[in-house]
mmCIF file of C-alpha atoms in Angstrom:
data_model
loop_
_atom_site.group_PDB
_atom_site.id
_atom_site.type_symbol
_atom_site.label_atom_id
_atom_site.label_comp_id
_atom_site.label_asym_id
_atom_site.label_seq_id
_atom_site.Cartn_x
_atom_site.Cartn_y
_atom_site.Cartn_z
ATOM 1 C CA MET A 1171 -18.002 -23.326 3.253
ATOM 2 C CA PRO A 1172 -19.658 -20.647 5.432
ATOM 3 C CA PRO A 1173 -19.864 -17.114 4.300
ATOM 4 C CA ILE A 1174 -17.007 -14.691 5.353
ATOM 5 C CA PRO A 1175 -18.731 -13.095 8.737
ATOM 6 C CA GLY A 1176 -17.595 -9.605 8.193
ATOM 7 C CA LEU A 1177 -14.546 -7.005 8.217
ATOM 8 C CA HIS A 1178 -11.564 -7.899 10.320
ATOM 9 C CA HIS A 1179 -9.371 -4.788 10.068
ATOM 10 C CA VAL A 1180 -8.592 -1.857 7.798
ATOM 11 C CA THR A 1181 -4.852 -0.798 7.499
ATOM 12 C CA ALA A 1182 -3.774 2.814 6.355
ATOM 13 C CA VAL A 1183 -0.815 5.050 5.821
ATOM 14 C CA SER A 1184 -0.330 7.970 7.896
ATOM 15 C CA GLY A 1185 2.017 10.927 8.586
ATOM 16 C CA PRO A 1186 3.710 11.421 12.132
ATOM 17 C CA ALA A 1187 2.987 8.711 14.769
ATOM 18 C CA GLN A 1188 2.265 11.048 17.525
ATOM 19 C CA ARG A 1189 -0.094 13.076 15.705
ATOM 20 C CA ASN A 1190 -1.882 9.783 14.605
ATOM 21 C CA ALA A 1191 -2.109 8.655 18.144
ATOM 22 C CA ASP A 1192 -3.275 12.066 19.454
ATOM 23 C CA PHE A 1193 -6.229 11.871 17.028
ATOM 24 C CA TYR A 1194 -7.355 8.192 17.305
ATOM 25 C CA VAL A 1195 -7.043 7.984 20.896
ATOM 26 C CA GLY A 1196 -7.442 11.469 22.193
ATOM 27 C CA VAL A 1197 -10.192 12.474 19.809
ATOM 28 C CA LEU A 1198 -12.056 9.472 18.603
ATOM 29 C CA GLY A 1199 -11.558 7.657 21.869
ATOM 30 C CA LEU A 1200 -10.118 4.318 20.475
ATOM 31 C CA ARG A 1201 -7.746 2.167 22.388
ATOM 32 C CA LEU A 1202 -4.163 1.726 21.138
ATOM 33 C CA VAL A 1203 -4.292 -1.935 21.422
ATOM 34 C CA LYS A 1204 -0.838 -2.949 19.953
ATOM 35 C CA LYS A 1205 2.315 -0.980 19.457
ATOM 36 C CA THR A 1206 4.551 -2.830 17.233
ATOM 37 C CA VAL A 1207 6.477 -2.443 13.966
ATOM 38 C CA ASN A 1208 5.869 -2.994 10.354
ATOM 39 C CA PHE A 1209 6.947 -6.691 9.943
ATOM 40 C CA ASP A 1210 8.267 -5.846 6.361
ATOM 41 C CA ASP A 1211 9.893 -2.655 7.592
ATOM 42 C CA PRO A 1212 10.934 -3.047 11.192
ATOM 43 C CA GLY A 1213 12.184 0.569 11.424
ATOM 44 C CA THR A 1214 8.591 1.865 11.172
ATOM 45 C CA TYR A 1215 5.697 1.570 13.686
ATOM 46 C CA HIS A 1216 2.603 -0.427 13.082
ATOM 47 C CA LEU A 1217 -0.011 1.046 15.476
ATOM 48 C CA TYR A 1218 -3.478 -0.754 16.019
ATOM 49 C CA TYR A 1219 -6.440 1.045 17.364
ATOM 50 C CA GLY A 1220 -9.765 -0.565 18.312
ATOM 51 C CA ASP A 1221 -12.244 -1.347 21.108
ATOM 52 C CA ALA A 1222 -11.152 -2.413 24.598
ATOM 53 C CA LEU A 1223 -9.849 -5.846 23.357
ATOM 54 C CA GLY A 1224 -9.216 -5.018 19.610
ATOM 55 C CA ARG A 1225 -11.877 -7.462 18.569
ATOM 56 C CA PRO A 1226 -12.151 -8.229 14.835
ATOM 57 C CA GLY A 1227 -14.189 -5.824 13.258
ATOM 58 C CA SER A 1228 -13.015 -2.883 15.405
ATOM 59 C CA VAL A 1229 -9.421 -2.374 14.397
ATOM 60 C CA LEU A 1230 -7.824 0.382 12.304
ATOM 61 C CA THR A 1231 -4.210 0.043 11.912
ATOM 62 C CA PHE A 1232 -1.531 2.472 10.523
ATOM 63 C CA PHE A 1233 1.887 2.623 9.131
ATOM 64 C CA PRO A 1234 2.909 5.939 10.137
ATOM 65 C CA TRP A 1235 5.818 7.603 8.193
ATOM 66 C CA ALA A 1236 6.651 11.137 9.340
ATOM 67 C CA ASN A 1237 7.706 12.249 5.973
ATOM 68 C CA ALA A 1238 5.144 10.279 3.744
ATOM 69 C CA ALA A 1239 3.728 12.247 0.905
ATOM 70 C CA PRO A 1240 0.031 13.107 0.904
ATOM 71 C CA GLY A 1241 -2.195 10.498 -0.969
ATOM 72 C CA ARG A 1242 -5.440 10.783 -2.801
ATOM 73 C CA SER A 1243 -8.150 8.170 -2.815
ATOM 74 C CA GLY A 1244 -9.435 7.137 -6.144
ATOM 75 C CA ALA A 1245 -10.356 4.061 -8.310
ATOM 76 C CA GLY A 1246 -9.034 0.785 -7.000
ATOM 77 C CA MET A 1247 -8.877 2.075 -3.375
ATOM 78 C CA ALA A 1248 -11.046 2.324 -0.340
ATOM 79 C CA ALA A 1249 -12.825 5.726 -0.455
ATOM 80 C CA ALA A 1250 -14.045 5.855 3.423
ATOM 81 C CA THR A 1251 -14.003 3.690 6.500
ATOM 82 C CA ALA A 1252 -17.255 3.971 8.631
ATOM 83 C CA TYR A 1253 -17.603 3.433 12.544
ATOM 84 C CA ALA A 1254 -20.835 2.510 14.130
ATOM 85 C CA VAL A 1255 -22.002 4.697 16.920
ATOM 86 C CA PRO A 1256 -25.323 4.784 18.998
ATOM 87 C CA ALA A 1257 -28.357 6.175 17.327
ATOM 88 C CA ASP A 1258 -28.436 9.491 19.142
ATOM 89 C CA ALA A 1259 -24.671 10.100 19.326
ATOM 90 C CA LEU A 1260 -24.045 12.409 16.265
ATOM 91 C CA ASP A 1261 -24.755 15.627 18.131
ATOM 92 C CA PHE A 1262 -22.116 14.597 20.622
ATOM 93 C CA TRP A 1263 -19.663 14.057 18.063
ATOM 94 C CA MET A 1264 -20.385 17.404 16.138
ATOM 95 C CA THR A 1265 -19.874 19.307 19.272
ATOM 96 C CA ARG A 1266 -16.662 17.486 20.160
ATOM 97 C CA PHE A 1267 -15.237 18.238 16.540
ATOM 98 C CA ALA A 1268 -16.299 21.717 16.630
ATOM 99 C CA ASP A 1269 -14.727 22.364 20.217
ATOM 100 C CA ARG A 1270 -11.517 21.140 18.596
ATOM 101 C CA ALA A 1271 -11.976 23.215 15.410
ATOM 102 C CA LEU A 1272 -12.115 19.940 13.364
ATOM 103 C CA ASP A 1273 -13.845 20.124 10.020
ATOM 104 C CA PHE A 1274 -16.925 17.861 9.355
ATOM 105 C CA ASP A 1275 -19.665 17.524 6.786
ATOM 106 C CA ALA A 1276 -23.393 18.093 7.534
ATOM 107 C CA PRO A 1277 -24.938 14.815 8.331
ATOM 108 C CA VAL A 1278 -26.746 13.008 5.568
ATOM 109 C CA GLU A 1279 -29.127 10.025 5.290
ATOM 110 C CA ARG A 1280 -28.062 6.941 3.665
ATOM 111 C CA PHE A 1281 -29.932 3.651 3.580
ATOM 112 C CA GLY A 1282 -32.042 5.058 6.387
ATOM 113 C CA GLU A 1283 -29.191 5.780 8.667
ATOM 114 C CA ALA A 1284 -27.571 9.099 9.678
ATOM 115 C CA VAL A 1285 -23.866 9.541 8.526
ATOM 116 C CA LEU A 1286 -21.365 12.009 9.711
ATOM 117 C CA GLY A 1287 -18.426 12.429 7.465
ATOM 118 C CA PHE A 1288 -14.892 13.929 8.394
ATOM 119 C CA ALA A 1289 -11.243 13.296 7.946
ATOM 120 C CA ASP A 1290 -8.263 12.645 10.101
ATOM 121 C CA PRO A 1291 -5.292 14.829 10.064
ATOM 122 C CA ASP A 1292 -3.729 13.235 6.991
ATOM 123 C CA GLY A 1293 -7.044 13.407 5.100
ATOM 124 C CA LEU A 1294 -8.183 9.848 5.459
ATOM 125 C CA ARG A 1295 -11.902 9.798 5.044
ATOM 126 C CA LEU A 1296 -13.987 8.561 8.029
ATOM 127 C CA GLU A 1297 -17.669 8.422 8.855
ATOM 128 C CA LEU A 1298 -19.660 7.749 11.880
ATOM 129 C CA VAL A 1299 -22.968 6.034 11.329
ATOM 130 C CA ALA A 1300 -25.844 6.272 13.789
ATOM 131 C CA ASP A 1301 -27.079 2.703 13.558
ATOM 132 C CA GLY A 1302 -27.974 2.047 17.027
ATOM 133 C CA ALA A 1303 -24.887 0.151 17.688
ATOM 134 C CA THR A 1304 -25.030 -2.116 20.700
ATOM 135 C CA GLY A 1305 -21.546 -3.192 20.811
ATOM 136 C CA GLU A 1306 -18.796 -2.198 23.268
ATOM 137 C CA GLY A 1307 -16.535 0.868 22.885
ATOM 138 C CA TRP A 1308 -13.630 1.481 25.097
ATOM 139 C CA ALA A 1309 -15.313 2.351 28.353
ATOM 140 C CA GLU A 1310 -12.068 3.686 29.886
ATOM 141 C CA GLY A 1311 -11.383 6.014 27.020
ATOM 142 C CA PRO A 1312 -11.771 9.866 26.802
ATOM 143 C CA VAL A 1313 -15.369 9.475 25.170
ATOM 144 C CA PRO A 1314 -18.477 8.716 27.323
ATOM 145 C CA PRO A 1315 -19.616 5.130 26.913
ATOM 146 C CA GLU A 1316 -23.058 6.069 25.733
ATOM 147 C CA ALA A 1317 -21.409 8.039 22.560
ATOM 148 C CA ALA A 1318 -18.208 5.872 22.161
ATOM 149 C CA VAL A 1319 -17.241 4.596 18.667
ATOM 150 C CA ARG A 1320 -18.147 0.768 18.451
ATOM 151 C CA SER A 1321 -16.920 -1.470 15.627
ATOM 152 C CA PHE A 1322 -16.817 -0.641 12.171
ATOM 153 C CA HIS A 1323 -20.079 -0.169 10.272
ATOM 154 C CA SER A 1324 -18.720 -0.515 6.827
ATOM 155 C CA VAL A 1325 -16.025 0.389 4.075
ATOM 156 C CA THR A 1326 -16.665 2.147 0.959
ATOM 157 C CA LEU A 1327 -14.765 1.069 -2.133
ATOM 158 C CA ALA A 1328 -14.093 3.253 -5.155
ATOM 159 C CA LEU A 1329 -14.015 1.284 -8.511
ATOM 160 C CA THR A 1330 -14.037 2.210 -12.249
ATOM 161 C CA ASP A 1331 -16.389 -0.786 -12.736
ATOM 162 C CA THR A 1332 -18.346 -2.302 -9.608
ATOM 163 C CA GLY A 1333 -19.252 -5.461 -11.357
ATOM 164 C CA PRO A 1334 -16.056 -7.584 -10.849
ATOM 165 C CA THR A 1335 -15.674 -6.544 -7.168
ATOM 166 C CA ALA A 1336 -19.249 -7.368 -6.694
ATOM 167 C CA ARG A 1337 -18.808 -10.897 -7.862
ATOM 168 C CA VAL A 1338 -15.979 -11.318 -5.287
ATOM 169 C CA LEU A 1339 -18.316 -10.269 -2.498
ATOM 170 C CA ALA A 1340 -21.059 -12.687 -3.932
ATOM 171 C CA LEU A 1341 -18.384 -15.456 -3.705
ATOM 172 C CA PHE A 1342 -17.837 -14.480 -0.049
ATOM 173 C CA GLY A 1343 -21.550 -15.217 0.340
ATOM 174 C CA TRP A 1344 -22.502 -11.532 0.931
ATOM 175 C CA ASP A 1345 -25.882 -10.184 -0.283
ATOM 176 C CA ASN A 1346 -26.544 -7.323 -2.499
ATOM 177 C CA VAL A 1347 -29.185 -5.453 -0.230
ATOM 178 C CA GLY A 1348 -29.818 -2.384 -2.327
ATOM 179 C CA GLU A 1349 -28.705 0.622 -4.269
ATOM 180 C CA GLU A 1350 -29.087 4.216 -3.396
ATOM 181 C CA ALA A 1351 -27.619 7.171 -5.341
ATOM 182 C CA GLY A 1352 -25.291 5.038 -7.421
ATOM 183 C CA ARG A 1353 -23.927 3.264 -4.213
ATOM 184 C CA LEU A 1354 -24.181 -0.538 -4.086
ATOM 185 C CA ARG A 1355 -24.581 -2.081 -0.622
ATOM 186 C CA PHE A 1356 -23.448 -5.631 0.266
ATOM 187 C CA ARG A 1357 -24.023 -7.082 3.684
ATOM 188 C CA ALA A 1358 -22.858 -10.349 5.252
ATOM 189 C CA PRO A 1359 -25.561 -12.772 5.846
ATOM 190 C CA GLY A 1360 -26.859 -12.203 9.482
ATOM 191 C CA GLY A 1361 -25.747 -8.582 9.631
ATOM 192 C CA GLY A 1362 -24.106 -7.683 12.771
ATOM 193 C CA PRO A 1363 -21.100 -5.381 13.384
ATOM 194 C CA ALA A 1364 -18.676 -4.525 10.710
ATOM 195 C CA SER A 1365 -20.724 -6.394 7.968
ATOM 196 C CA VAL A 1366 -21.169 -3.934 5.235
ATOM 197 C CA VAL A 1367 -19.224 -3.057 2.030
ATOM 198 C CA ASP A 1368 -20.475 -0.220 -0.254
ATOM 199 C CA LEU A 1369 -19.316 0.076 -3.843
ATOM 200 C CA VAL A 1370 -19.264 3.328 -5.812
ATOM 201 C CA GLN A 1371 -18.165 3.954 -9.279
ATOM 202 C CA THR A 1372 -15.426 6.671 -10.163
ATOM 203 C CA THR A 1373 -13.099 7.682 -12.933
ATOM 204 C CA GLU A 1374 -10.819 9.577 -10.476
ATOM 205 C CA ARG A 1375 -7.342 8.225 -10.197
ATOM 206 C CA GLY A 1376 -5.860 7.879 -6.790
ATOM 207 C CA ARG A 1377 -2.200 8.093 -5.390
ATOM 208 C CA PRO A 1378 -1.054 5.967 -2.520
ATOM 209 C CA GLY A 1379 0.341 7.989 0.464
ATOM 210 C CA ALA A 1380 -0.602 9.439 3.689
ATOM 211 C CA GLY A 1381 -4.276 9.496 4.233
ATOM 212 C CA THR A 1382 -5.071 6.478 2.203
ATOM 213 C CA VAL A 1383 -6.029 2.847 2.940
ATOM 214 C CA HIS A 1384 -3.418 0.298 2.200
ATOM 215 C CA HIS A 1385 -5.686 -2.754 2.367
ATOM 216 C CA VAL A 1386 -8.963 -4.018 3.771
ATOM 217 C CA ALA A 1387 -9.201 -7.309 5.834
ATOM 218 C CA PHE A 1388 -12.074 -9.773 5.985
ATOM 219 C CA ARG A 1389 -12.510 -12.289 8.870
ATOM 220 C CA ALA A 1390 -11.861 -16.092 8.708
ATOM 221 C CA ARG A 1391 -12.916 -17.707 12.025
ATOM 222 C CA GLY A 1392 -9.872 -20.121 11.942
ATOM 223 C CA ASP A 1393 -7.101 -21.554 9.977
ATOM 224 C CA GLU A 1394 -9.141 -24.207 8.315
ATOM 225 C CA GLU A 1395 -11.682 -21.688 6.993
ATOM 226 C CA GLN A 1396 -8.776 -19.401 5.720
ATOM 227 C CA ARG A 1397 -7.310 -22.354 3.835
ATOM 228 C CA ALA A 1398 -10.626 -23.001 2.342
ATOM 229 C CA TRP A 1399 -11.145 -19.409 1.076
ATOM 230 C CA GLN A 1400 -7.430 -19.419 -0.272
ATOM 231 C CA ASP A 1401 -8.275 -22.561 -2.340
ATOM 232 C CA ALA A 1402 -11.716 -21.035 -3.433
ATOM 233 C CA LEU A 1403 -10.257 -17.766 -4.424
ATOM 234 C CA ARG A 1404 -7.397 -19.362 -6.454
ATOM 235 C CA SER A 1405 -10.037 -21.610 -8.181
ATOM 236 C CA ALA A 1406 -11.623 -18.409 -9.162
ATOM 237 C CA GLY A 1407 -8.579 -17.156 -10.957
ATOM 238 C CA LEU A 1408 -7.206 -14.809 -8.310
ATOM 239 C CA PHE A 1409 -3.563 -14.845 -7.156
ATOM 240 C CA VAL A 1410 -3.429 -15.469 -3.403
ATOM 241 C CA THR A 1411 -0.414 -15.281 -1.254
ATOM 242 C CA GLU A 1412 0.712 -18.118 1.076
ATOM 243 C CA VAL A 1413 -0.294 -17.578 4.531
ATOM 244 C CA LYS A 1414 1.691 -14.972 6.513
ATOM 245 C CA ASP A 1415 1.992 -14.871 10.355
ATOM 246 C CA ARG A 1416 1.212 -11.501 11.571
ATOM 247 C CA GLN A 1417 1.655 -12.503 15.196
ATOM 248 C CA TYR A 1418 -1.916 -11.439 16.306
ATOM 249 C CA PHE A 1419 -3.628 -13.274 13.232
ATOM 250 C CA ARG A 1420 -2.640 -15.209 10.193
ATOM 251 C CA SER A 1421 -3.108 -13.644 6.755
ATOM 252 C CA VAL A 1422 -3.464 -14.230 3.135
ATOM 253 C CA TYR A 1423 -3.602 -11.393 0.553
ATOM 254 C CA PHE A 1424 -4.975 -10.948 -2.937
ATOM 255 C CA ARG A 1425 -5.844 -7.913 -5.200
ATOM 256 C CA GLU A 1426 -9.332 -8.044 -6.150
ATOM 257 C CA PRO A 1427 -10.269 -7.296 -9.827
ATOM 258 C CA GLY A 1428 -11.183 -3.713 -9.232
ATOM 259 C CA GLY A 1429 -7.660 -3.039 -7.619
ATOM 260 C CA VAL A 1430 -8.202 -2.999 -4.012
ATOM 261 C CA LEU A 1431 -5.764 -5.093 -1.995
ATOM 262 C CA PHE A 1432 -7.864 -7.595 0.250
ATOM 263 C CA GLU A 1433 -6.714 -9.651 3.064
ATOM 264 C CA ILE A 1434 -8.331 -12.585 4.769
ATOM 265 C CA ALA A 1435 -7.154 -12.644 8.527
ATOM 266 C CA THR A 1436 -7.850 -15.164 11.200
ATOM 267 C CA ASP A 1437 -9.739 -14.226 14.363
ATOM 268 C CA ALA A 1438 -7.140 -15.874 16.572
ATOM 269 C CA PRO A 1439 -4.781 -15.439 18.419
ATOM 270 C CA GLY A 1440 -5.647 -11.906 19.074
ATOM 271 C CA PHE A 1441 -4.071 -8.931 20.765
ATOM 272 C CA THR A 1442 -3.722 -10.574 24.196
ATOM 273 C CA ALA A 1443 -1.458 -13.098 22.805
ATOM 274 C CA ASP A 1444 1.679 -11.100 24.067
ATOM 275 C CA GLU A 1445 -0.013 -8.645 26.566
ATOM 276 C CA PRO A 1446 -2.681 -9.022 29.167
ATOM 277 C CA ALA A 1447 -5.912 -7.151 28.443
ATOM 278 C CA ASP A 1448 -5.227 -4.551 31.083
ATOM 279 C CA ALA A 1449 -1.924 -3.645 29.446
ATOM 280 C CA LEU A 1450 -2.759 -3.627 25.790
ATOM 281 C CA GLY A 1451 -0.622 -1.088 23.710
ATOM 282 C CA GLY A 1452 1.701 -0.129 26.706
ATOM 283 C CA ALA A 1453 4.948 -1.569 25.538
ATOM 284 C CA LEU A 1454 6.635 -1.913 22.077
ATOM 285 C CA LYS A 1455 6.018 -5.567 20.869
ATOM 286 C CA LEU A 1456 8.334 -7.085 18.283
ATOM 287 C CA PRO A 1457 7.925 -10.169 16.456
ATOM 288 C CA PRO A 1458 10.576 -13.086 17.671
ATOM 289 C CA TRP A 1459 12.649 -12.717 14.355
ATOM 290 C CA VAL A 1460 13.648 -9.098 15.064
ATOM 291 C CA GLU A 1461 13.643 -9.325 18.896
ATOM 292 C CA ASP A 1462 17.426 -9.464 18.785
ATOM 293 C CA ARG A 1463 17.474 -5.954 17.050
ATOM 294 C CA ARG A 1464 15.263 -4.339 19.610
ATOM 295 C CA ALA A 1465 17.925 -1.831 20.969
ATOM 296 C CA ALA A 1466 18.614 -0.796 17.200
ATOM 297 C CA ILE A 1467 14.880 -0.545 16.440
ATOM 298 C CA GLU A 1468 13.955 1.402 19.445
ATOM 299 C CA ARG A 1469 16.737 3.961 18.785
ATOM 300 C CA GLN A 1470 15.362 4.349 15.205
ATOM 301 C CA LEU A 1471 11.576 4.873 16.037
ATOM 302 C CA PRO A 1472 10.183 8.240 17.105
ATOM 303 C CA PRO A 1473 9.153 8.839 20.678
ATOM 304 C CA LEU A 1474 5.258 7.970 21.134
ATOM 305 C CA THR A 1475 3.204 9.170 24.126
ATOM 306 C CA VAL A 1476 -0.326 7.760 23.973
ATOM 307 C CA PRO A 1477 -2.938 10.254 25.239
ATOM 308 C CA THR A 1478 -4.577 9.189 28.663
ATOM 309 C CA ALA A 1479 -8.451 9.373 29.286
#
């Protein structure tokens, strides 16, 4: 069975949808590639932001609840989500944040790469890593292509004990490539975009809510590979859900021993399954099983205007 090749997406909880879109499209320059609803709570948006096509490894998704209580990251949760940017892009980003009166941390060096930390309006921790990324950002967005956010670089998981989670990543076929300042780094074989997970140890307790990550998803190239991982994880003693149809990918979920909710999601069919590439994110897309409730759902959802480039 081939190793898991990288991250697929990260899903988080936010406050108001409009504020969320203003930041991720208007400030970070990501593309809203899908405007749909939470399949388990169709009265709530599910917003997907990524590169021009929403390629696996570039997509950060949100459940925006206008009245969500603030959360706090802690043990058993993702502590930060990092994007890759070109090697010389951090000066651009610091100027962009300063011009908008947005707080950010002084850049630090981590595993030989410059890292700029900041937070979104709900307090979700984000990072830009100047790793010389050569992938594609959203060329038609508000950020110049030479500085645009590419795919994910990594996610950082906070754990009371890194050992059990490290064993799951080893089962995925990922390599322990080093330790720095108490941070363990794992990388998918072959590297490439969205191929890093860092583990840090903490005793701090978290609280789910706005500004926290709900789950971290890893890639499966297809259904057969996903089923193989489902079997392998169950054989390792983990409870794994049945396959769930998420319209743009198929998913299985399990809670790894450190408490973080993991997902394994298929690459296909992708976000062009129900919209052409040049129209992604333009219309509210509903799964077939709630389409007959469209009028009621649209009345319940708040208005949402996507910033233009």
